[in-house]
mmCIF file of C-alpha atoms in Angstrom:
data_model
loop_
_atom_site.group_PDB
_atom_site.id
_atom_site.type_symbol
_atom_site.label_atom_id
_atom_site.label_comp_id
_atom_site.label_asym_id
_atom_site.label_seq_id
_atom_site.Cartn_x
_atom_site.Cartn_y
_atom_site.Cartn_z
ATOM 1 C CA PHE Q 1 -412.850 -170.985 14.418
ATOM 2 C CA THR Q 2 -414.458 -168.394 12.299
ATOM 3 C CA SER Q 3 -417.768 -169.748 13.519
ATOM 4 C CA ILE Q 4 -417.198 -169.479 17.095
ATOM 5 C CA VAL Q 5 -415.384 -166.221 16.770
ATOM 6 C CA VAL Q 6 -418.999 -165.162 14.244
ATOM 7 C CA TYR Q 7 -421.443 -167.033 17.488
ATOM 8 C CA LEU Q 8 -419.858 -164.827 19.783
ATOM 9 C CA LEU Q 9 -420.388 -161.688 18.572
ATOM 10 C CA TYR Q 10 -423.930 -162.719 17.245
ATOM 11 C CA TYR Q 11 -425.366 -163.442 20.982
ATOM 12 C CA GLY Q 12 -422.667 -161.657 22.890
ATOM 13 C CA ASN Q 13 -422.473 -164.398 25.723
ATOM 14 C CA ILE Q 14 -420.490 -167.974 26.918
ATOM 15 C CA HIS Q 15 -422.329 -170.769 28.306
ATOM 16 C CA SER Q 16 -420.408 -172.601 31.129
ATOM 17 C CA TYR Q 17 -419.486 -175.701 28.256
ATOM 18 C CA PHE Q 18 -418.491 -174.025 25.689
ATOM 19 C CA TYR Q 19 -414.821 -173.151 27.499
ATOM 20 C CA LYS Q 20 -414.712 -177.127 27.538
ATOM 21 C CA ALA Q 21 -415.295 -177.595 23.312
ATOM 22 C CA PHE Q 22 -413.082 -174.617 23.334
ATOM 23 C CA ARG Q 23 -410.083 -175.954 24.836
ATOM 24 C CA ALA Q 24 -410.596 -179.153 22.643
ATOM 25 C CA PHE Q 25 -410.782 -176.901 19.457
ATOM 26 C CA VAL Q 26 -407.590 -174.927 20.347
ATOM 27 C CA PHE Q 27 -405.693 -178.509 21.341
ATOM 28 C CA ILE Q 28 -406.639 -179.298 17.811
ATOM 29 C CA PHE Q 29 -406.229 -176.344 15.587
ATOM 30 C CA LEU Q 30 -402.252 -176.573 17.891
ATOM 31 C CA TYR Q 31 -402.045 -179.848 16.462
ATOM 32 C CA ILE Q 32 -403.059 -179.343 13.433
ATOM 33 C CA VAL Q 33 -400.913 -176.276 12.598
ATOM 34 C CA SER Q 34 -397.861 -178.315 14.535
ATOM 35 C CA ILE Q 35 -398.332 -181.168 11.758
ATOM 36 C CA SER Q 36 -398.609 -178.812 8.922
ATOM 37 C CA LEU Q 37 -395.257 -177.082 10.188
ATOM 38 C CA ILE Q 38 -394.066 -180.971 9.804
ATOM 39 C CA PHE Q 39 -394.342 -181.144 6.537
ATOM 40 C CA LYS Q 40 -393.036 -177.951 5.233
ATOM 41 C CA LYS Q 41 -390.203 -178.017 7.105
ATOM 42 C CA TYR Q 42 -388.821 -182.239 6.749
ATOM 43 C CA GLY Q 43 -391.013 -183.224 3.926
ATOM 44 C CA VAL Q 44 -393.479 -185.593 2.930
ATOM 45 C CA ASN Q 45 -391.433 -188.723 2.650
ATOM 46 C CA HIS Q 46 -390.166 -188.302 6.279
ATOM 47 C CA VAL Q 47 -393.135 -187.669 7.395
ATOM 48 C CA LEU Q 48 -394.497 -190.282 5.716
ATOM 49 C CA LYS Q 49 -392.006 -193.309 7.026
ATOM 50 C CA TYR Q 50 -391.854 -192.013 10.816
ATOM 51 C CA LEU Q 51 -396.097 -192.860 10.057
ATOM 52 C CA TYR Q 52 -395.400 -196.176 8.768
ATOM 53 C CA TYR Q 53 -393.479 -197.366 11.545
ATOM 54 C CA ALA Q 54 -396.370 -195.921 14.091
ATOM 55 C CA THR Q 55 -398.473 -197.838 11.820
ATOM 56 C CA TRP Q 56 -396.519 -201.400 12.766
ATOM 57 C CA ILE Q 57 -396.515 -200.476 16.043
ATOM 58 C CA VAL Q 58 -400.656 -200.305 16.075
ATOM 59 C CA LEU Q 59 -400.670 -203.348 14.043
ATOM 60 C CA VAL Q 60 -398.166 -205.319 15.540
ATOM 61 C CA TYR Q 61 -399.454 -204.558 19.775
ATOM 62 C CA GLY Q 62 -403.267 -205.036 18.155
ATOM 63 C CA LEU Q 63 -402.227 -208.720 16.976
ATOM 64 C CA LEU Q 64 -400.345 -209.542 20.153
ATOM 65 C CA ASP Q 65 -403.216 -208.206 22.620
ATOM 66 C CA PHE Q 66 -405.764 -209.972 20.222
ATOM 67 C CA LEU Q 67 -403.734 -213.457 20.643
ATOM 68 C CA LEU Q 68 -402.866 -213.231 24.162
ATOM 69 C CA SER Q 69 -406.198 -212.265 25.275
ATOM 70 C CA ASN Q 70 -408.784 -215.218 23.262
ATOM 71 C CA PHE Q 71 -405.854 -217.986 23.316
ATOM 72 C CA ILE Q 72 -403.928 -217.246 26.446
ATOM 73 C CA GLY Q 73 -406.202 -215.287 28.908
ATOM 74 C CA ILE Q 74 -403.081 -212.277 29.217
ATOM 75 C CA HIS Q 75 -404.916 -208.543 28.974
ATOM 76 C CA PHE Q 76 -402.762 -206.233 28.187
ATOM 77 C CA ASP Q 77 -405.572 -203.239 30.044
ATOM 78 C CA ASN Q 78 -404.444 -204.791 33.581
ATOM 79 C CA TYR Q 79 -400.901 -203.194 32.811
ATOM 80 C CA LEU Q 80 -400.805 -200.828 30.176
ATOM 81 C CA TYR Q 81 -403.895 -197.853 30.558
ATOM 82 C CA ARG Q 82 -406.189 -197.784 27.364
ATOM 83 C CA TYR Q 83 -409.143 -195.317 27.096
ATOM 84 C CA ASN Q 84 -412.481 -197.319 26.647
ATOM 85 C CA ALA Q 85 -415.319 -196.090 24.758
ATOM 86 C CA GLU Q 86 -418.085 -194.331 26.212
ATOM 87 C CA VAL Q 87 -420.026 -197.437 24.305
ATOM 88 C CA ASN Q 88 -417.120 -200.271 23.532
ATOM 89 C CA HIS Q 89 -418.440 -202.372 21.603
ATOM 90 C CA GLY Q 90 -415.562 -205.086 22.448
ATOM 91 C CA SER Q 91 -416.677 -208.646 21.595
ATOM 92 C CA VAL Q 92 -418.475 -210.705 19.480
ATOM 93 C CA GLY Q 93 -419.435 -213.738 20.674
ATOM 94 C CA ASN Q 94 -416.598 -215.344 22.661
ATOM 95 C CA ILE Q 95 -413.718 -213.629 20.730
ATOM 96 C CA ILE Q 96 -412.434 -210.028 21.868
ATOM 97 C CA ARG Q 97 -412.276 -207.354 18.894
ATOM 98 C CA LEU Q 98 -408.988 -206.395 17.848
ATOM 99 C CA ARG Q 99 -408.939 -203.044 18.953
ATOM 100 C CA SER Q 100 -404.997 -202.083 19.518
ATOM 101 C CA THR Q 101 -404.159 -198.743 20.857
ATOM 102 C CA PHE Q 102 -407.576 -197.341 20.560
ATOM 103 C CA SER Q 103 -410.849 -197.132 22.642
ATOM 104 C CA GLU Q 104 -413.116 -199.302 20.624
ATOM 105 C CA PRO Q 105 -412.570 -202.042 17.047
ATOM 106 C CA GLY Q 106 -414.432 -199.506 14.646
ATOM 107 C CA TYR Q 107 -412.089 -196.374 15.629
ATOM 108 C CA LEU Q 108 -409.168 -199.044 14.853
ATOM 109 C CA ALA Q 109 -411.059 -199.981 11.423
ATOM 110 C CA PHE Q 110 -411.569 -196.229 10.765
ATOM 111 C CA TYR Q 111 -407.837 -195.780 11.497
ATOM 112 C CA ILE Q 112 -407.038 -198.733 8.659
ATOM 113 C CA ASN Q 113 -409.148 -197.445 6.312
ATOM 114 C CA THR Q 114 -407.645 -194.220 6.983
ATOM 115 C CA ILE Q 115 -404.026 -194.285 7.438
ATOM 116 C CA PHE Q 116 -402.842 -197.447 5.665
ATOM 117 C CA PRO Q 117 -403.340 -196.561 2.837
ATOM 118 C CA ILE Q 118 -401.381 -193.465 2.938
ATOM 119 C CA THR Q 119 -398.513 -195.867 4.309
ATOM 120 C CA LEU Q 120 -398.985 -197.920 1.262
ATOM 121 C CA ILE Q 121 -397.927 -194.769 -0.890
ATOM 122 C CA TYR Q 122 -395.261 -194.226 0.946
ATOM 123 C CA LEU Q 123 -393.704 -197.925 0.422
ATOM 124 C CA LYS Q 124 -394.686 -198.186 -3.675
ATOM 125 C CA PHE Q 125 -394.107 -194.733 -4.728
ATOM 126 C CA ILE Q 126 -391.233 -192.907 -2.342
ATOM 127 C CA ARG Q 127 -389.710 -196.256 -1.097
ATOM 128 C CA LYS Q 128 -390.821 -197.865 -4.181
ATOM 129 C CA LYS Q 129 -390.912 -201.428 -2.448
ATOM 130 C CA ILE Q 130 -393.698 -203.177 -1.068
ATOM 131 C CA ASN Q 131 -393.617 -204.781 2.475
ATOM 132 C CA TYR Q 132 -395.670 -207.759 2.263
ATOM 133 C CA LEU Q 133 -395.554 -208.912 5.659
ATOM 134 C CA TYR Q 134 -396.793 -205.424 6.334
ATOM 135 C CA PHE Q 135 -399.331 -204.983 3.344
ATOM 136 C CA PHE Q 136 -401.143 -208.437 4.912
ATOM 137 C CA LEU Q 137 -400.889 -207.329 8.942
ATOM 138 C CA GLY Q 138 -402.499 -204.687 7.653
ATOM 139 C CA ILE Q 139 -405.754 -206.351 6.239
ATOM 140 C CA ILE Q 140 -405.597 -209.406 9.370
ATOM 141 C CA VAL Q 141 -405.834 -206.739 11.791
ATOM 142 C CA PHE Q 142 -408.718 -205.098 9.708
ATOM 143 C CA ILE Q 143 -410.668 -207.803 9.509
ATOM 144 C CA LEU Q 144 -410.116 -208.758 13.247
ATOM 145 C CA THR Q 145 -411.721 -205.874 14.339
ATOM 146 C CA VAL Q 146 -414.778 -207.377 12.969
ATOM 147 C CA SER Q 147 -416.188 -203.697 12.122
ATOM 148 C CA SER Q 148 -419.060 -204.149 9.745
ATOM 149 C CA ALA Q 149 -418.776 -200.131 9.322
ATOM 150 C CA GLY Q 150 -415.360 -200.046 8.407
ATOM 151 C CA PHE Q 151 -416.092 -203.228 6.395
ATOM 152 C CA ALA Q 152 -418.979 -201.492 4.403
ATOM 153 C CA ILE Q 153 -416.976 -198.850 3.959
ATOM 154 C CA PHE Q 154 -414.311 -200.048 2.672
ATOM 155 C CA SER Q 155 -416.677 -202.085 0.109
ATOM 156 C CA ILE Q 156 -418.280 -198.482 -0.321
ATOM 157 C CA ASN Q 157 -414.820 -196.687 -1.343
ATOM 158 C CA ILE Q 158 -413.617 -199.366 -3.880
ATOM 159 C CA ILE Q 159 -417.395 -198.732 -5.721
ATOM 160 C CA LEU Q 160 -416.951 -194.967 -6.230
ATOM 161 C CA LEU Q 161 -413.302 -195.337 -7.443
ATOM 162 C CA SER Q 162 -414.239 -197.757 -9.932
ATOM 163 C CA LEU Q 163 -416.925 -195.412 -10.762
ATOM 164 C CA LEU Q 164 -414.436 -192.202 -10.865
ATOM 165 C CA PHE Q 165 -411.414 -194.253 -12.122
ATOM 166 C CA LYS Q 166 -412.824 -196.795 -14.769
ATOM 167 C CA LYS Q 167 -411.214 -199.203 -13.573
ATOM 168 C CA TYR Q 168 -413.860 -202.044 -12.919
ATOM 169 C CA LYS Q 169 -412.098 -204.890 -13.201
ATOM 170 C CA ILE Q 170 -409.381 -204.813 -10.935
ATOM 171 C CA LEU Q 171 -411.411 -203.094 -8.324
ATOM 172 C CA LEU Q 172 -413.782 -205.817 -9.133
ATOM 173 C CA LEU Q 173 -411.380 -208.660 -8.294
ATOM 174 C CA ALA Q 174 -409.996 -206.511 -5.090
ATOM 175 C CA THR Q 175 -413.422 -206.695 -3.747
ATOM 176 C CA ILE Q 176 -414.342 -210.241 -4.379
ATOM 177 C CA LEU Q 177 -410.729 -211.677 -3.002
ATOM 178 C CA PHE Q 178 -411.461 -209.161 0.327
ATOM 179 C CA SER Q 179 -414.645 -210.355 0.759
ATOM 180 C CA GLY Q 180 -414.028 -213.860 0.999
ATOM 181 C CA ILE Q 181 -410.541 -214.034 2.990
ATOM 182 C CA PHE Q 182 -413.164 -211.438 5.250
ATOM 183 C CA ILE Q 183 -416.168 -213.410 5.658
ATOM 184 C CA LEU Q 184 -414.285 -216.997 5.883
ATOM 185 C CA SER Q 185 -411.968 -215.761 8.738
ATOM 186 C CA ASN Q 186 -414.946 -214.279 10.825
ATOM 187 C CA THR Q 187 -417.245 -217.474 9.810
ATOM 188 C CA ILE Q 188 -414.355 -219.547 11.202
ATOM 189 C CA LEU Q 189 -414.085 -216.889 14.299
ATOM 190 C CA SER Q 190 -417.394 -216.505 15.530
ATOM 191 C CA ASN Q 191 -419.865 -218.820 13.498
ATOM 192 C CA THR Q 192 -421.112 -216.736 10.793
ATOM 193 C CA ILE Q 193 -421.660 -213.472 12.939
ATOM 194 C CA LEU Q 194 -419.809 -210.708 11.389
ATOM 195 C CA VAL Q 195 -422.922 -211.988 8.560
ATOM 196 C CA LYS Q 196 -425.444 -211.203 10.917
ATOM 197 C CA LYS Q 197 -424.019 -208.065 12.421
ATOM 198 C CA ILE Q 198 -423.810 -206.307 8.438
ATOM 199 C CA THR Q 199 -427.537 -208.128 7.740
ATOM 200 C CA LYS Q 200 -429.215 -206.502 11.120
ATOM 201 C CA ARG Q 201 -427.550 -203.553 9.974
ATOM 202 C CA ILE Q 202 -428.914 -203.546 6.724
ATOM 203 C CA THR Q 203 -432.348 -204.040 8.163
ATOM 204 C CA LEU Q 204 -432.491 -201.952 11.236
ATOM 205 C CA ASN Q 205 -433.058 -204.768 13.434
ATOM 206 C CA GLU Q 206 -434.123 -203.650 16.587
ATOM 207 C CA ASN Q 207 -431.843 -205.927 18.544
ATOM 208 C CA VAL Q 208 -428.544 -204.221 17.571
ATOM 209 C CA ILE Q 209 -427.466 -202.252 19.823
ATOM 210 C CA SER Q 210 -425.678 -199.651 17.888
ATOM 211 C CA VAL Q 211 -428.317 -199.297 15.480
ATOM 212 C CA ASN Q 212 -430.569 -198.252 18.470
ATOM 213 C CA GLU Q 213 -428.184 -196.219 19.848
ATOM 214 C CA ARG Q 214 -427.566 -193.974 15.976
ATOM 215 C CA LEU Q 215 -431.458 -194.059 15.483
ATOM 216 C CA ASN Q 216 -432.126 -192.550 18.718
ATOM 217 C CA LYS Q 217 -429.955 -189.979 18.036
ATOM 218 C CA TYR Q 218 -431.245 -189.179 15.201
ATOM 219 C CA ILE Q 219 -434.458 -188.676 16.860
ATOM 220 C CA ILE Q 220 -432.501 -186.052 19.223
ATOM 221 C CA ALA Q 221 -431.327 -184.024 16.554
ATOM 222 C CA ASN Q 222 -434.854 -183.927 15.468
ATOM 223 C CA GLU Q 223 -436.881 -183.043 18.544
ATOM 224 C CA GLU Q 224 -433.453 -180.199 18.686
ATOM 225 C CA PHE Q 225 -434.791 -178.984 15.458
ATOM 226 C CA GLU Q 226 -438.156 -178.747 16.397
ATOM 227 C CA ASN Q 227 -437.649 -177.516 20.059
ATOM 228 C CA ASN Q 228 -434.566 -175.592 20.919
ATOM 229 C CA PHE Q 229 -433.625 -173.614 16.999
ATOM 230 C CA ASN Q 230 -435.996 -170.717 17.799
ATOM 231 C CA ASN Q 231 -434.749 -167.981 15.539
ATOM 232 C CA ILE Q 232 -432.753 -167.308 12.513
ATOM 233 C CA GLY Q 233 -429.671 -166.783 14.984
ATOM 234 C CA ASP Q 234 -430.042 -170.275 15.711
ATOM 235 C CA TYR Q 235 -429.747 -171.133 12.023
ATOM 236 C CA LEU Q 236 -427.128 -169.351 11.347
ATOM 237 C CA PHE Q 237 -424.317 -169.973 13.968
ATOM 238 C CA GLY Q 238 -425.579 -172.789 15.761
ATOM 239 C CA LYS Q 239 -426.180 -173.382 19.793
ATOM 240 C CA SER Q 240 -422.403 -173.336 20.802
ATOM 241 C CA PRO Q 241 -419.470 -175.351 20.455
ATOM 242 C CA GLY Q 242 -420.030 -178.228 23.295
ATOM 243 C CA TYR Q 243 -423.755 -177.762 23.098
ATOM 244 C CA ILE Q 244 -424.857 -181.501 21.975
ATOM 245 C CA ILE Q 245 -422.276 -183.620 24.516
ATOM 246 C CA SER Q 246 -423.630 -181.365 27.302
ATOM 247 C CA ASN Q 247 -427.103 -181.597 27.169
ATOM 248 C CA HIS Q 248 -427.418 -185.177 25.785
ATOM 249 C CA ASN Q 249 -424.341 -187.213 27.483
ATOM 250 C CA SER Q 250 -422.639 -187.794 23.964
ATOM 251 C CA GLY Q 251 -422.881 -186.361 20.438
ATOM 252 C CA LEU Q 252 -425.220 -187.704 17.795
ATOM 253 C CA GLY Q 253 -422.771 -190.430 16.233
ATOM 254 C CA ASN Q 254 -423.329 -188.118 12.738
ATOM 255 C CA PHE Q 255 -420.368 -185.857 12.222
ATOM 256 C CA PHE Q 256 -421.729 -183.366 10.281
ATOM 257 C CA LEU Q 257 -425.017 -183.135 11.710
ATOM 258 C CA ASN Q 258 -423.216 -182.003 15.470
ATOM 259 C CA THR Q 259 -421.593 -179.376 13.606
ATOM 260 C CA PHE Q 260 -424.412 -177.754 12.226
ATOM 261 C CA ILE Q 261 -426.627 -178.179 15.234
ATOM 262 C CA GLU Q 262 -423.308 -176.555 17.279
ATOM 263 C CA HIS Q 263 -421.820 -174.383 14.715
ATOM 264 C CA GLY Q 264 -425.033 -173.439 12.377
ATOM 265 C CA ILE Q 265 -424.808 -172.783 8.851
ATOM 266 C CA ILE Q 266 -421.565 -171.050 8.895
ATOM 267 C CA GLY Q 267 -420.008 -173.873 10.656
ATOM 268 C CA ILE Q 268 -420.794 -176.775 8.196
ATOM 269 C CA VAL Q 269 -420.842 -174.684 4.876
ATOM 270 C CA ILE Q 270 -416.957 -174.333 6.288
ATOM 271 C CA ILE Q 271 -416.801 -178.285 7.013
ATOM 272 C CA ILE Q 272 -418.372 -178.311 3.355
ATOM 273 C CA VAL Q 273 -415.676 -175.934 1.961
ATOM 274 C CA LEU Q 274 -412.826 -177.469 3.603
ATOM 275 C CA PHE Q 275 -413.320 -181.286 2.191
ATOM 276 C CA TYR Q 276 -413.730 -179.391 -1.190
ATOM 277 C CA LYS Q 277 -410.714 -177.911 -1.077
ATOM 278 C CA VAL Q 278 -408.992 -181.089 -0.380
ATOM 279 C CA PHE Q 279 -410.997 -182.736 -2.931
ATOM 280 C CA THR Q 280 -410.503 -180.529 -5.444
ATOM 281 C CA THR Q 281 -406.838 -180.326 -4.935
ATOM 282 C CA ILE Q 282 -406.695 -184.387 -5.610
ATOM 283 C CA LEU Q 283 -408.908 -184.036 -8.538
ATOM 284 C CA LYS Q 284 -406.164 -181.714 -10.274
ATOM 285 C CA SER Q 285 -403.319 -183.520 -9.070
ATOM 286 C CA ASN Q 286 -401.760 -185.674 -12.134
ATOM 287 C CA ALA Q 287 -399.726 -187.856 -9.119
ATOM 288 C CA LYS Q 288 -400.155 -191.567 -9.295
ATOM 289 C CA TRP Q 289 -400.849 -191.951 -5.765
ATOM 290 C CA LYS Q 290 -404.504 -190.287 -6.752
ATOM 291 C CA LEU Q 291 -406.719 -192.820 -6.417
ATOM 292 C CA TYR Q 292 -405.363 -193.409 -3.131
ATOM 293 C CA CYS Q 293 -405.775 -190.272 -1.621
ATOM 294 C CA PHE Q 294 -409.404 -190.119 -2.659
ATOM 295 C CA TYR Q 295 -409.804 -193.902 -0.922
ATOM 296 C CA VAL Q 296 -408.459 -191.917 2.381
ATOM 297 C CA LEU Q 297 -411.050 -188.672 1.696
ATOM 298 C CA PHE Q 298 -414.032 -190.417 0.830
ATOM 299 C CA SER Q 299 -413.210 -193.046 4.174
ATOM 300 C CA ILE Q 300 -413.073 -190.275 6.213
ATOM 301 C CA ILE Q 301 -416.403 -188.357 4.924
ATOM 302 C CA LEU Q 302 -418.138 -191.468 4.915
ATOM 303 C CA HIS Q 303 -417.138 -192.494 8.861
ATOM 304 C CA LEU Q 304 -418.121 -189.046 10.154
ATOM 305 C CA LEU Q 305 -421.029 -189.916 8.722
ATOM 306 C CA ILE Q 306 -421.764 -192.399 11.463
ATOM 307 C CA VAL Q 307 -419.672 -191.215 14.165
ATOM 308 C CA GLN Q 308 -418.893 -187.725 15.905
ATOM 309 C CA ILE Q 309 -415.165 -188.633 16.647
ATOM 310 C CA PHE Q 310 -413.902 -184.924 15.570
ATOM 311 C CA TYR Q 311 -411.128 -185.117 18.461
ATOM 312 C CA ASN Q 312 -409.413 -188.713 16.090
ATOM 313 C CA LEU Q 313 -406.131 -186.827 15.533
ATOM 314 C CA PHE Q 314 -405.494 -188.902 12.557
ATOM 315 C CA ILE Q 315 -408.300 -187.794 10.427
ATOM 316 C CA TYR Q 316 -406.717 -184.359 10.409
ATOM 317 C CA PHE Q 317 -403.134 -186.082 9.699
ATOM 318 C CA GLY Q 318 -404.761 -187.894 6.574
ATOM 319 C CA LEU Q 319 -406.576 -184.978 5.388
ATOM 320 C CA LEU Q 320 -402.732 -183.251 5.635
ATOM 321 C CA SER Q 321 -401.113 -186.153 3.900
ATOM 322 C CA ILE Q 322 -403.419 -186.126 0.705
ATOM 323 C CA TYR Q 323 -403.673 -182.678 0.929
ATOM 324 C CA TYR Q 324 -399.804 -182.270 0.538
ATOM 325 C CA LEU Q 325 -399.809 -185.431 -1.300
ATOM 326 C CA SER Q 326 -401.777 -183.855 -3.818
ATOM 327 C CA LYS Q 327 -399.120 -180.994 -4.509
ATOM 328 C CA ILE Q 328 -397.071 -183.040 -5.803
ATOM 329 C CA THR Q 329 -396.580 -182.905 -9.773
ATOM 330 C CA LYS Q 330 -395.708 -185.545 -11.458
ATOM 331 C CA ASP Q 331 -392.398 -184.526 -11.419
ATOM 332 C CA HIS Q 332 -391.515 -184.854 -8.675
ATOM 333 C CA GLU Q 333 -392.672 -188.838 -8.901
ATOM 334 C CA THR Q 334 -389.628 -190.709 -9.418
ATOM 335 C CA LEU Q 335 -387.866 -188.792 -7.046
ATOM 336 C CA LYS Q 336 -386.621 -189.751 -3.719
ATOM 337 C CA GLU Q 337 -386.200 -186.090 -2.632
ATOM 338 C CA ASN Q 338 -386.817 -184.495 0.268
ATOM 339 C CA PHE Q 339 -390.821 -183.337 -0.896
ATOM 340 C CA THR Q 340 -391.180 -180.008 0.760
ATOM 341 C CA LEU Q 341 -393.514 -177.262 -0.485
ATOM 342 C CA ILE Q 342 -390.805 -175.075 -1.068
ATOM 343 C CA ASN Q 343 -389.387 -177.021 -3.244
ATOM 344 C CA ILE Q 344 -392.426 -177.896 -5.090
ATOM 345 C CA VAL Q 345 -393.283 -174.111 -5.323
ATOM 346 C CA LYS Q 346 -390.335 -173.600 -7.154
ATOM 347 C CA SER Q 347 -390.363 -176.484 -9.558
ATOM 348 C CA ASN Q 348 -393.891 -175.078 -10.704
ATOM 349 C CA ILE Q 349 -392.588 -171.597 -10.957
ATOM 350 C CA HIS Q 350 -389.898 -172.449 -13.165
#
């Protein structure tokens, strides 16, 4: 919002595509405010309880859709509306990838990497009872998205958390176990197609459509800097919200790069400060679920490096959840009370 206001004050004019971008911003802003108020009024444990139920629906719906569409030939899309991504890599060989309520399987993998660990915090530390059916259902659904990006980000997270928390043995064992299940399952489903997909992406194989798309978008970004950034104002304030999608019909496949071109240095600094604030809040926390919160934060950052889907609201829900969870002190961890910010602040004051 600050970068938008500064942009208007500097340029004093509004492009036609600005209005659409601003409407999207207002919607997201109101969503964030609403979720913050819900956290403050009803408390973290109640909000996470309903998030847990909602994720159950996402997982069950996705698995049913996958089984019915691949083995019986019944497609939910014929009966229920579901938005399709502009580029939807929805199948691998003869297998229709699992995407549940999302527009593309990769977005579902992003959701699981971001939201699923938060629901595990609710089960393990608040409800104090792990639902193993739910846990394994989440793993199965994640596997069936056949998302090489989702799996790669999971692996990078494991490495980062191993270094940060020095829990090498446990996390290494988890990585080996999960990798074995993942590769075995996809070998059975699609004749090692997943391994081939990951290899092609790592080597930037020219036959992989999604790799080509991302490389082309970086070329577009470079051309923007060379040809259309003409003065200090462009670098400071950007080319205006909505500029990229209006001129190139899609985002740049990198949230941070997209933000820099549209909002300039001021915009990207604000975003970095936001993530830094969440990071330091988690770092200072003494809550037992600290590792889970870092996993969610790293997942969001890593995914935003390869996609430009700032309008997916679960991103902001995830950030707010880990921020408020990190505000809870050890004194509250063993209590099944309503974790409201008011109670936490009062406790810290006393």
